[in-house]
PDB file of C-alpha atoms in Angstrom:
ATOM      1  CA  UNK X   1     -16.492 -59.678  -9.830  1.00  0.00           C
ATOM      2  CA  UNK X   2     -14.767 -58.056 -12.425  1.00  0.00           C
ATOM      3  CA  UNK X   3     -16.419 -56.973 -15.597  1.00  0.00           C
ATOM      4  CA  UNK X   4     -15.736 -58.207 -18.969  1.00  0.00           C
ATOM      5  CA  UNK X   5     -12.555 -56.528 -21.474  1.00  0.00           C
ATOM      6  CA  UNK X   6     -13.626 -54.419 -23.541  1.00  0.00           C
ATOM      7  CA  UNK X   7     -14.738 -55.512 -27.160  1.00  0.00           C
ATOM      8  CA  UNK X   8     -11.990 -52.884 -28.760  1.00  0.00           C
ATOM      9  CA  UNK X   9     -10.104 -51.146 -27.120  1.00  0.00           C
ATOM     10  CA  UNK X  10      -9.821 -47.743 -26.961  1.00  0.00           C
ATOM     11  CA  UNK X  11      -6.370 -45.540 -27.299  1.00  0.00           C
ATOM     12  CA  UNK X  12      -5.599 -41.992 -25.974  1.00  0.00           C
ATOM     13  CA  UNK X  13      -2.180 -40.131 -27.300  1.00  0.00           C
ATOM     14  CA  UNK X  14      -3.026 -36.476 -26.036  1.00  0.00           C
ATOM     15  CA  UNK X  15      -3.015 -35.979 -21.648  1.00  0.00           C
ATOM     16  CA  UNK X  16      -5.357 -34.012 -20.032  1.00  0.00           C
ATOM     17  CA  UNK X  17      -4.369 -31.238 -17.498  1.00  0.00           C
ATOM     18  CA  UNK X  18      -7.012 -29.750 -14.775  1.00  0.00           C
ATOM     19  CA  UNK X  19      -6.147 -27.064 -12.972  1.00  0.00           C
ATOM     20  CA  UNK X  20      -8.699 -27.372 -10.287  1.00  0.00           C
ATOM     21  CA  UNK X  21      -7.638 -25.311  -7.383  1.00  0.00           C
ATOM     22  CA  UNK X  22      -6.116 -22.039  -6.025  1.00  0.00           C
ATOM     23  CA  UNK X  23      -4.745 -20.158  -3.198  1.00  0.00           C
ATOM     24  CA  UNK X  24      -6.455 -17.479  -1.547  1.00  0.00           C
ATOM     25  CA  UNK X  25      -4.870 -14.222  -0.176  1.00  0.00           C
ATOM     26  CA  UNK X  26      -6.371 -13.374   3.367  1.00  0.00           C
ATOM     27  CA  UNK X  27      -5.969  -9.607   2.471  1.00  0.00           C
ATOM     28  CA  UNK X  28      -7.569  -8.348   6.000  1.00  0.00           C
ATOM     29  CA  UNK X  29      -4.728 -10.216   7.946  1.00  0.00           C
ATOM     30  CA  UNK X  30      -2.164  -9.196   5.874  1.00  0.00           C
ATOM     31  CA  UNK X  31      -3.462  -5.238   6.004  1.00  0.00           C
ATOM     32  CA  UNK X  32      -3.447  -6.609   9.780  1.00  0.00           C
ATOM     33  CA  UNK X  33       0.410  -7.076   9.539  1.00  0.00           C
ATOM     34  CA  UNK X  34       1.280  -4.202   7.927  1.00  0.00           C
ATOM     35  CA  UNK X  35      -0.851  -1.645   9.689  1.00  0.00           C
ATOM     36  CA  UNK X  36       0.883  -3.681  13.445  1.00  0.00           C
ATOM     37  CA  UNK X  37       3.885  -3.126  11.613  1.00  0.00           C
ATOM     38  CA  UNK X  38       3.616   0.527  10.663  1.00  0.00           C
ATOM     39  CA  UNK X  39       3.810  -1.081   6.074  1.00  0.00           C
ATOM     40  CA  UNK X  40       2.078  -0.333   3.886  1.00  0.00           C
ATOM     41  CA  UNK X  41       1.332  -1.943   0.400  1.00  0.00           C
ATOM     42  CA  UNK X  42      -0.021  -2.530  -2.655  1.00  0.00           C
ATOM     43  CA  UNK X  43       0.396  -4.401  -5.569  1.00  0.00           C
ATOM     44  CA  UNK X  44      -1.087  -4.235  -9.126  1.00  0.00           C
ATOM     45  CA  UNK X  45      -1.851  -8.376  -9.669  1.00  0.00           C
ATOM     46  CA  UNK X  46      -5.473 -10.216  -8.966  1.00  0.00           C
ATOM     47  CA  UNK X  47      -2.975 -13.567  -9.268  1.00  0.00           C
ATOM     48  CA  UNK X  48      -3.129 -14.600  -4.940  1.00  0.00           C
ATOM     49  CA  UNK X  49       0.546 -16.487  -6.142  1.00  0.00           C
ATOM     50  CA  UNK X  50       2.040 -13.849  -7.817  1.00  0.00           C
ATOM     51  CA  UNK X  51       0.225 -11.555  -4.987  1.00  0.00           C
ATOM     52  CA  UNK X  52       1.811 -14.408  -2.205  1.00  0.00           C
ATOM     53  CA  UNK X  53       5.208 -14.763  -4.070  1.00  0.00           C
ATOM     54  CA  UNK X  54       5.629 -10.839  -4.366  1.00  0.00           C
ATOM     55  CA  UNK X  55       4.787 -10.266  -0.051  1.00  0.00           C
ATOM     56  CA  UNK X  56       7.438 -13.232   0.654  1.00  0.00           C
ATOM     57  CA  UNK X  57       9.635 -11.624  -1.229  1.00  0.00           C
ATOM     58  CA  UNK X  58       9.207  -8.263   0.048  1.00  0.00           C
ATOM     59  CA  UNK X  59       9.050  -9.280   3.592  1.00  0.00           C
ATOM     60  CA  UNK X  60      12.457 -10.828   3.722  1.00  0.00           C
ATOM     61  CA  UNK X  61      13.977  -7.275   3.199  1.00  0.00           C
ATOM     62  CA  UNK X  62      11.238  -5.335   4.535  1.00  0.00           C
ATOM     63  CA  UNK X  63      10.441  -3.803   1.171  1.00  0.00           C
ATOM     64  CA  UNK X  64       7.293  -2.512   1.203  1.00  0.00           C
ATOM     65  CA  UNK X  65       5.221   0.577   0.342  1.00  0.00           C
ATOM     66  CA  UNK X  66       3.915   2.501  -2.879  1.00  0.00           C
ATOM     67  CA  UNK X  67       5.243   3.785  -5.426  1.00  0.00           C
ATOM     68  CA  UNK X  68       7.953   0.405  -6.033  1.00  0.00           C
ATOM     69  CA  UNK X  69       8.131  -2.029  -8.708  1.00  0.00           C
ATOM     70  CA  UNK X  70       5.155  -3.443 -10.223  1.00  0.00           C
ATOM     71  CA  UNK X  71       5.005  -6.830  -9.473  1.00  0.00           C
ATOM     72  CA  UNK X  72       5.284  -8.176 -13.310  1.00  0.00           C
ATOM     73  CA  UNK X  73       8.331  -6.274 -12.815  1.00  0.00           C
ATOM     74  CA  UNK X  74       8.932  -7.054  -9.172  1.00  0.00           C
ATOM     75  CA  UNK X  75       9.078 -11.122  -9.939  1.00  0.00           C
ATOM     76  CA  UNK X  76      11.110 -10.592 -13.236  1.00  0.00           C
ATOM     77  CA  UNK X  77      13.999  -9.137 -10.373  1.00  0.00           C
ATOM     78  CA  UNK X  78      13.143 -12.855  -8.320  1.00  0.00           C
ATOM     79  CA  UNK X  79      13.606 -14.758 -10.935  1.00  0.00           C
ATOM     80  CA  UNK X  80      16.615 -12.929 -12.319  1.00  0.00           C
ATOM     81  CA  UNK X  81      18.790 -12.835  -9.423  1.00  0.00           C
ATOM     82  CA  UNK X  82      17.274 -16.377  -8.471  1.00  0.00           C
ATOM     83  CA  UNK X  83      15.612 -15.987  -5.404  1.00  0.00           C
ATOM     84  CA  UNK X  84      13.590 -18.977  -6.062  1.00  0.00           C
ATOM     85  CA  UNK X  85      11.801 -19.791  -2.729  1.00  0.00           C
ATOM     86  CA  UNK X  86       9.724 -17.165  -2.618  1.00  0.00           C
ATOM     87  CA  UNK X  87       7.902 -18.740  -5.126  1.00  0.00           C
ATOM     88  CA  UNK X  88       7.315 -21.938  -3.173  1.00  0.00           C
ATOM     89  CA  UNK X  89       4.549 -19.560  -1.170  1.00  0.00           C
ATOM     90  CA  UNK X  90       2.575 -20.140  -4.114  1.00  0.00           C
ATOM     91  CA  UNK X  91       0.604 -23.250  -4.374  1.00  0.00           C
ATOM     92  CA  UNK X  92      -1.702 -24.819  -6.921  1.00  0.00           C
ATOM     93  CA  UNK X  93      -4.102 -28.303  -7.716  1.00  0.00           C
ATOM     94  CA  UNK X  94      -3.731 -30.405 -10.953  1.00  0.00           C
ATOM     95  CA  UNK X  95      -5.840 -32.764 -12.232  1.00  0.00           C
ATOM     96  CA  UNK X  96      -4.035 -35.489 -14.640  1.00  0.00           C
ATOM     97  CA  UNK X  97      -5.962 -37.682 -16.528  1.00  0.00           C
ATOM     98  CA  UNK X  98      -5.021 -39.806 -20.049  1.00  0.00           C
ATOM     99  CA  UNK X  99      -1.827 -40.102 -18.612  1.00  0.00           C
ATOM    100  CA  UNK X 100       0.207 -44.004 -18.619  1.00  0.00           C
ATOM    101  CA  UNK X 101       1.559 -45.322 -15.533  1.00  0.00           C
ATOM    102  CA  UNK X 102       4.945 -44.794 -17.366  1.00  0.00           C
ATOM    103  CA  UNK X 103       4.060 -41.419 -17.222  1.00  0.00           C
ATOM    104  CA  UNK X 104       2.726 -40.954 -13.293  1.00  0.00           C
ATOM    105  CA  UNK X 105       6.066 -43.531 -13.093  1.00  0.00           C
ATOM    106  CA  UNK X 106       8.266 -40.217 -13.527  1.00  0.00           C
ATOM    107  CA  UNK X 107       6.936 -37.616 -12.241  1.00  0.00           C
ATOM    108  CA  UNK X 108       6.323 -39.077  -9.137  1.00  0.00           C
ATOM    109  CA  UNK X 109      10.213 -38.611  -8.906  1.00  0.00           C
ATOM    110  CA  UNK X 110       9.570 -34.682  -8.573  1.00  0.00           C
ATOM    111  CA  UNK X 111       9.230 -34.861  -4.195  1.00  0.00           C
ATOM    112  CA  UNK X 112       9.918 -31.372  -3.430  1.00  0.00           C
ATOM    113  CA  UNK X 113       7.697 -29.284  -4.147  1.00  0.00           C
ATOM    114  CA  UNK X 114       5.325 -31.773  -4.983  1.00  0.00           C
ATOM    115  CA  UNK X 115       1.965 -33.948  -3.595  1.00  0.00           C
ATOM    116  CA  UNK X 116      -0.005 -36.495  -5.029  1.00  0.00           C
ATOM    117  CA  UNK X 117      -2.726 -38.925  -5.098  1.00  0.00           C
ATOM    118  CA  UNK X 118      -3.739 -41.111  -7.445  1.00  0.00           C
ATOM    119  CA  UNK X 119      -5.848 -43.279  -8.544  1.00  0.00           C
ATOM    120  CA  UNK X 120      -5.953 -46.613  -7.032  1.00  0.00           C
ATOM    121  CA  UNK X 121      -5.242 -49.991  -9.541  1.00  0.00           C
ATOM    122  CA  UNK X 122      -5.717 -52.271  -5.894  1.00  0.00           C
ATOM    123  CA  UNK X 123      -9.279 -50.650  -5.169  1.00  0.00           C
ATOM    124  CA  UNK X 124     -10.053 -49.833  -8.687  1.00  0.00           C
ATOM    125  CA  UNK X 125     -11.381 -52.423 -11.483  1.00  0.00           C
ATOM    126  CA  UNK X 126      -9.122 -51.792 -14.206  1.00  0.00           C
ATOM    127  CA  UNK X 127     -10.843 -54.218 -17.009  1.00  0.00           C
ATOM    128  CA  UNK X 128     -12.449 -51.575 -18.524  1.00  0.00           C
ATOM    129  CA  UNK X 129      -9.086 -49.381 -18.829  1.00  0.00           C
ATOM    130  CA  UNK X 130      -8.004 -46.716 -21.679  1.00  0.00           C
ATOM    131  CA  UNK X 131      -4.554 -47.234 -22.093  1.00  0.00           C
ATOM    132  CA  UNK X 132      -1.941 -44.487 -23.180  1.00  0.00           C
ATOM    133  CA  UNK X 133       0.243 -44.808 -26.786  1.00  0.00           C
ATOM    134  CA  UNK X 134       3.207 -43.092 -28.281  1.00  0.00           C
ATOM    135  CA  UNK X 135       2.017 -41.178 -30.600  1.00  0.00           C
ATOM    136  CA  UNK X 136       4.758 -42.760 -33.394  1.00  0.00           C
ATOM    137  CA  UNK X 137       2.919 -45.954 -32.549  1.00  0.00           C
ATOM    138  CA  UNK X 138      -0.977 -44.437 -32.188  1.00  0.00           C
ATOM    139  CA  UNK X 139      -0.219 -42.819 -35.886  1.00  0.00           C
ATOM    140  CA  UNK X 140       1.531 -45.925 -37.237  1.00  0.00           C
ATOM    141  CA  UNK X 141      -1.870 -49.146 -38.459  1.00  0.00           C
ATOM    142  CA  UNK X 142       0.567 -51.320 -38.324  1.00  0.00           C
ATOM    143  CA  UNK X 143       2.431 -50.940 -35.028  1.00  0.00           C
ATOM    144  CA  UNK X 144      -1.165 -49.543 -33.484  1.00  0.00           C
ATOM    145  CA  UNK X 145      -2.177 -52.955 -34.584  1.00  0.00           C
ATOM    146  CA  UNK X 146       0.040 -54.486 -32.510  1.00  0.00           C
ATOM    147  CA  UNK X 147       0.501 -52.242 -30.047  1.00  0.00           C
ATOM    148  CA  UNK X 148      -3.358 -52.767 -29.250  1.00  0.00           C
ATOM    149  CA  UNK X 149      -2.715 -56.784 -29.412  1.00  0.00           C
ATOM    150  CA  UNK X 150      -0.777 -56.634 -26.467  1.00  0.00           C
ATOM    151  CA  UNK X 151      -2.420 -54.258 -24.308  1.00  0.00           C
ATOM    152  CA  UNK X 152      -6.004 -56.229 -25.307  1.00  0.00           C
ATOM    153  CA  UNK X 153      -4.352 -59.533 -24.249  1.00  0.00           C
ATOM    154  CA  UNK X 154      -2.975 -57.881 -20.935  1.00  0.00           C
ATOM    155  CA  UNK X 155      -6.411 -57.074 -19.954  1.00  0.00           C
ATOM    156  CA  UNK X 156      -8.324 -59.284 -20.827  1.00  0.00           C
ATOM    157  CA  UNK X 157      -5.492 -62.294 -18.938  1.00  0.00           C
ATOM    158  CA  UNK X 158      -5.954 -59.410 -15.509  1.00  0.00           C
ATOM    159  CA  UNK X 159     -10.028 -59.940 -16.029  1.00  0.00           C
ATOM    160  CA  UNK X 160      -9.515 -63.499 -16.060  1.00  0.00           C
ATOM    161  CA  UNK X 161      -7.001 -63.640 -13.340  1.00  0.00           C
ATOM    162  CA  UNK X 162      -8.723 -60.950 -11.460  1.00  0.00           C
ATOM    163  CA  UNK X 163     -11.824 -63.671 -11.816  1.00  0.00           C
ATOM    164  CA  UNK X 164     -10.034 -66.332 -10.622  1.00  0.00           C
ATOM    165  CA  UNK X 165      -8.318 -64.721  -7.450  1.00  0.00           C
ATOM    166  CA  UNK X 166     -11.647 -63.428  -6.104  1.00  0.00           C
ATOM    167  CA  UNK X 167     -12.385 -67.437  -6.147  1.00  0.00           C
ATOM    168  CA  UNK X 168      -9.577 -68.248  -4.116  1.00  0.00           C
ATOM    169  CA  UNK X 169     -10.151 -65.578  -1.813  1.00  0.00           C
ATOM    170  CA  UNK X 170     -13.275 -67.073  -1.494  1.00  0.00           C
ATOM    171  CA  UNK X 171     -13.030 -67.696   2.628  1.00  0.00           C
ATOM    172  CA  UNK X 172     -12.271 -63.626   3.328  1.00  0.00           C
ATOM    173  CA  UNK X 173     -15.952 -62.481   4.323  1.00  0.00           C
ATOM    174  CA  UNK X 174     -15.006 -58.494   3.685  1.00  0.00           C
ATOM    175  CA  UNK X 175     -16.009 -58.138  -0.058  1.00  0.00           C
ATOM    176  CA  UNK X 176     -14.215 -55.095  -0.321  1.00  0.00           C
ATOM    177  CA  UNK X 177     -11.486 -56.506   0.768  1.00  0.00           C
ATOM    178  CA  UNK X 178     -11.481 -59.992  -1.437  1.00  0.00           C
ATOM    179  CA  UNK X 179     -11.720 -57.192  -4.099  1.00  0.00           C
ATOM    180  CA  UNK X 180      -9.576 -55.514  -2.968  1.00  0.00           C
ATOM    181  CA  UNK X 181      -6.420 -58.625  -2.265  1.00  0.00           C
ATOM    182  CA  UNK X 182      -7.654 -60.135  -6.215  1.00  0.00           C
ATOM    183  CA  UNK X 183      -6.927 -56.495  -7.887  1.00  0.00           C
ATOM    184  CA  UNK X 184      -3.696 -56.030  -6.002  1.00  0.00           C
ATOM    185  CA  UNK X 185      -1.724 -59.316  -7.521  1.00  0.00           C
ATOM    186  CA  UNK X 186      -4.067 -59.551 -11.158  1.00  0.00           C
ATOM    187  CA  UNK X 187      -2.797 -56.319 -11.662  1.00  0.00           C
ATOM    188  CA  UNK X 188       0.712 -57.504 -11.977  1.00  0.00           C
ATOM    189  CA  UNK X 189       0.144 -58.398 -15.738  1.00  0.00           C
ATOM    190  CA  UNK X 190      -0.991 -54.666 -16.439  1.00  0.00           C
ATOM    191  CA  UNK X 191       1.346 -52.995 -19.182  1.00  0.00           C
ATOM    192  CA  UNK X 192       2.837 -49.596 -18.360  1.00  0.00           C
ATOM    193  CA  UNK X 193       0.329 -47.653 -21.158  1.00  0.00           C
ATOM    194  CA  UNK X 194      -2.223 -48.094 -18.630  1.00  0.00           C
ATOM    195  CA  UNK X 195      -4.612 -45.059 -18.426  1.00  0.00           C
ATOM    196  CA  UNK X 196      -4.718 -43.577 -15.005  1.00  0.00           C
ATOM    197  CA  UNK X 197      -5.806 -40.403 -12.574  1.00  0.00           C
ATOM    198  CA  UNK X 198      -3.487 -38.244 -10.212  1.00  0.00           C
ATOM    199  CA  UNK X 199      -4.532 -35.447  -8.293  1.00  0.00           C
ATOM    200  CA  UNK X 200      -1.210 -33.219  -7.990  1.00  0.00           C
ATOM    201  CA  UNK X 201      -0.213 -30.385  -6.064  1.00  0.00           C
ATOM    202  CA  UNK X 202       3.022 -27.986  -6.613  1.00  0.00           C
ATOM    203  CA  UNK X 203       4.318 -24.899  -5.314  1.00  0.00           C
ATOM    204  CA  UNK X 204       5.329 -21.788  -8.225  1.00  0.00           C
ATOM    205  CA  UNK X 205       9.519 -23.455  -7.699  1.00  0.00           C
ATOM    206  CA  UNK X 206       8.414 -26.713  -8.208  1.00  0.00           C
ATOM    207  CA  UNK X 207       6.457 -26.308 -11.073  1.00  0.00           C
ATOM    208  CA  UNK X 208       9.908 -24.807 -13.269  1.00  0.00           C
ATOM    209  CA  UNK X 209      11.612 -26.801 -12.169  1.00  0.00           C
ATOM    210  CA  UNK X 210       9.130 -29.705 -13.726  1.00  0.00           C
ATOM    211  CA  UNK X 211       7.932 -27.814 -16.536  1.00  0.00           C
ATOM    212  CA  UNK X 212      12.286 -26.801 -17.395  1.00  0.00           C
ATOM    213  CA  UNK X 213      13.120 -30.233 -17.081  1.00  0.00           C
ATOM    214  CA  UNK X 214       9.991 -32.256 -18.435  1.00  0.00           C
ATOM    215  CA  UNK X 215       9.379 -29.133 -21.268  1.00  0.00           C
ATOM    216  CA  UNK X 216      12.917 -29.880 -22.461  1.00  0.00           C
ATOM    217  CA  UNK X 217      13.361 -31.511 -25.851  1.00  0.00           C
ATOM    218  CA  UNK X 218      15.664 -34.951 -25.094  1.00  0.00           C
ATOM    219  CA  UNK X 219      12.232 -35.703 -21.661  1.00  0.00           C
ATOM    220  CA  UNK X 220      10.367 -38.848 -23.010  1.00  0.00           C
ATOM    221  CA  UNK X 221       7.327 -37.315 -25.530  1.00  0.00           C
ATOM    222  CA  UNK X 222       4.465 -38.305 -23.182  1.00  0.00           C
ATOM    223  CA  UNK X 223       5.942 -36.406 -19.820  1.00  0.00           C
ATOM    224  CA  UNK X 224       6.808 -33.480 -22.161  1.00  0.00           C
ATOM    225  CA  UNK X 225       3.767 -33.233 -23.463  1.00  0.00           C
ATOM    226  CA  UNK X 226       1.935 -32.931 -19.997  1.00  0.00           C
ATOM    227  CA  UNK X 227       4.638 -30.324 -19.339  1.00  0.00           C
ATOM    228  CA  UNK X 228       3.585 -27.953 -22.574  1.00  0.00           C
ATOM    229  CA  UNK X 229      -0.337 -28.802 -21.300  1.00  0.00           C
ATOM    230  CA  UNK X 230       0.844 -27.415 -18.148  1.00  0.00           C
ATOM    231  CA  UNK X 231       2.635 -24.447 -18.490  1.00  0.00           C
ATOM    232  CA  UNK X 232       0.002 -23.319 -21.364  1.00  0.00           C
ATOM    233  CA  UNK X 233      -2.192 -23.111 -18.249  1.00  0.00           C
ATOM    234  CA  UNK X 234      -0.005 -21.454 -15.910  1.00  0.00           C
ATOM    235  CA  UNK X 235       0.853 -18.968 -18.157  1.00  0.00           C
ATOM    236  CA  UNK X 236      -2.511 -17.916 -18.412  1.00  0.00           C
ATOM    237  CA  UNK X 237      -3.100 -18.444 -14.789  1.00  0.00           C
ATOM    238  CA  UNK X 238       0.175 -16.525 -13.962  1.00  0.00           C
ATOM    239  CA  UNK X 239       1.708 -14.997 -16.384  1.00  0.00           C
ATOM    240  CA  UNK X 240       4.597 -13.246 -14.435  1.00  0.00           C
ATOM    241  CA  UNK X 241       5.825 -16.438 -12.159  1.00  0.00           C
ATOM    242  CA  UNK X 242       5.416 -18.600 -15.804  1.00  0.00           C
ATOM    243  CA  UNK X 243       5.782 -15.889 -18.882  1.00  0.00           C
ATOM    244  CA  UNK X 244       9.258 -16.504 -19.297  1.00  0.00           C
ATOM    245  CA  UNK X 245       9.220 -19.597 -21.122  1.00  0.00           C
ATOM    246  CA  UNK X 246       9.352 -20.057 -24.671  1.00  0.00           C
ATOM    247  CA  UNK X 247       7.909 -22.779 -26.767  1.00  0.00           C
ATOM    248  CA  UNK X 248       9.398 -24.211 -29.829  1.00  0.00           C
ATOM    249  CA  UNK X 249       9.385 -26.895 -31.573  1.00  0.00           C
ATOM    250  CA  UNK X 250      11.837 -29.510 -31.016  1.00  0.00           C
ATOM    251  CA  UNK X 251      13.627 -31.704 -34.042  1.00  0.00           C
ATOM    252  CA  UNK X 252      10.841 -34.472 -33.915  1.00  0.00           C
ATOM    253  CA  UNK X 253       8.895 -31.790 -34.561  1.00  0.00           C
ATOM    254  CA  UNK X 254       6.378 -31.817 -30.800  1.00  0.00           C
ATOM    255  CA  UNK X 255       6.447 -28.685 -28.606  1.00  0.00           C
ATOM    256  CA  UNK X 256       8.953 -27.869 -26.046  1.00  0.00           C
ATOM    257  CA  UNK X 257      10.284 -25.350 -24.019  1.00  0.00           C
ATOM    258  CA  UNK X 258      12.558 -22.904 -22.736  1.00  0.00           C
ATOM    259  CA  UNK X 259      13.978 -20.057 -21.014  1.00  0.00           C
ATOM    260  CA  UNK X 260      17.160 -17.816 -19.711  1.00  0.00           C
ATOM    261  CA  UNK X 261      16.327 -17.648 -16.431  1.00  0.00           C
ATOM    262  CA  UNK X 262      16.796 -21.933 -15.606  1.00  0.00           C
ATOM    263  CA  UNK X 263      17.403 -23.208 -11.840  1.00  0.00           C
ATOM    264  CA  UNK X 264      15.480 -20.600  -9.906  1.00  0.00           C
TER     265      UNK X 264
END
């Protein structure tokens, strides 16, 4: 049975982005390949994604060899000439939390180079869910009160519907299936503001494309906040791949991103 809705609504404003996975370069296999083909290669970065992107680029032209460009110089050249395909070999994994269903509807439009696994409203009870409000609403007492009243009503209606639907499905012997059937119908009244969590896997080229589009000052404020947080993580994680972006204040005072090397 679904539990009662919360007495007080918890409103979230700041998204959370967690870097939970990264690649590891198999150095033994890489060295075996180089030895088998009479080549040698050394690079000055310990970041697997940066090493893999460089290796992929050098393989295209068999430009392995000592005394060549640093990894930063090499990848900067890749960005300059727009040889973006080599960036697709560098992959990371993230969890986004404190984000709205509205935001993830936009997020999952980014298909090329991305993989997603999102919290299921068919299986997860949303009677205790939080809600995400745009800052312009959350920071205004009158607008916030209206927002909280609306989402509270939606959540209370969800709880009532889920309980009654569970009774309607009493003939279904499997309790898990019964709850799923009830929740998948009751979720229809939950608003776009409902908080969700989503596991995201993406390669460096796809991440750059996302950051450029969604970090732009014309993007929605929430997804732009996600793009900025994602970039802040990747700037530290792989500066040779993401260090070219500049953070600046958009006309509305919120942070935005730009780079001279777009559409790599």
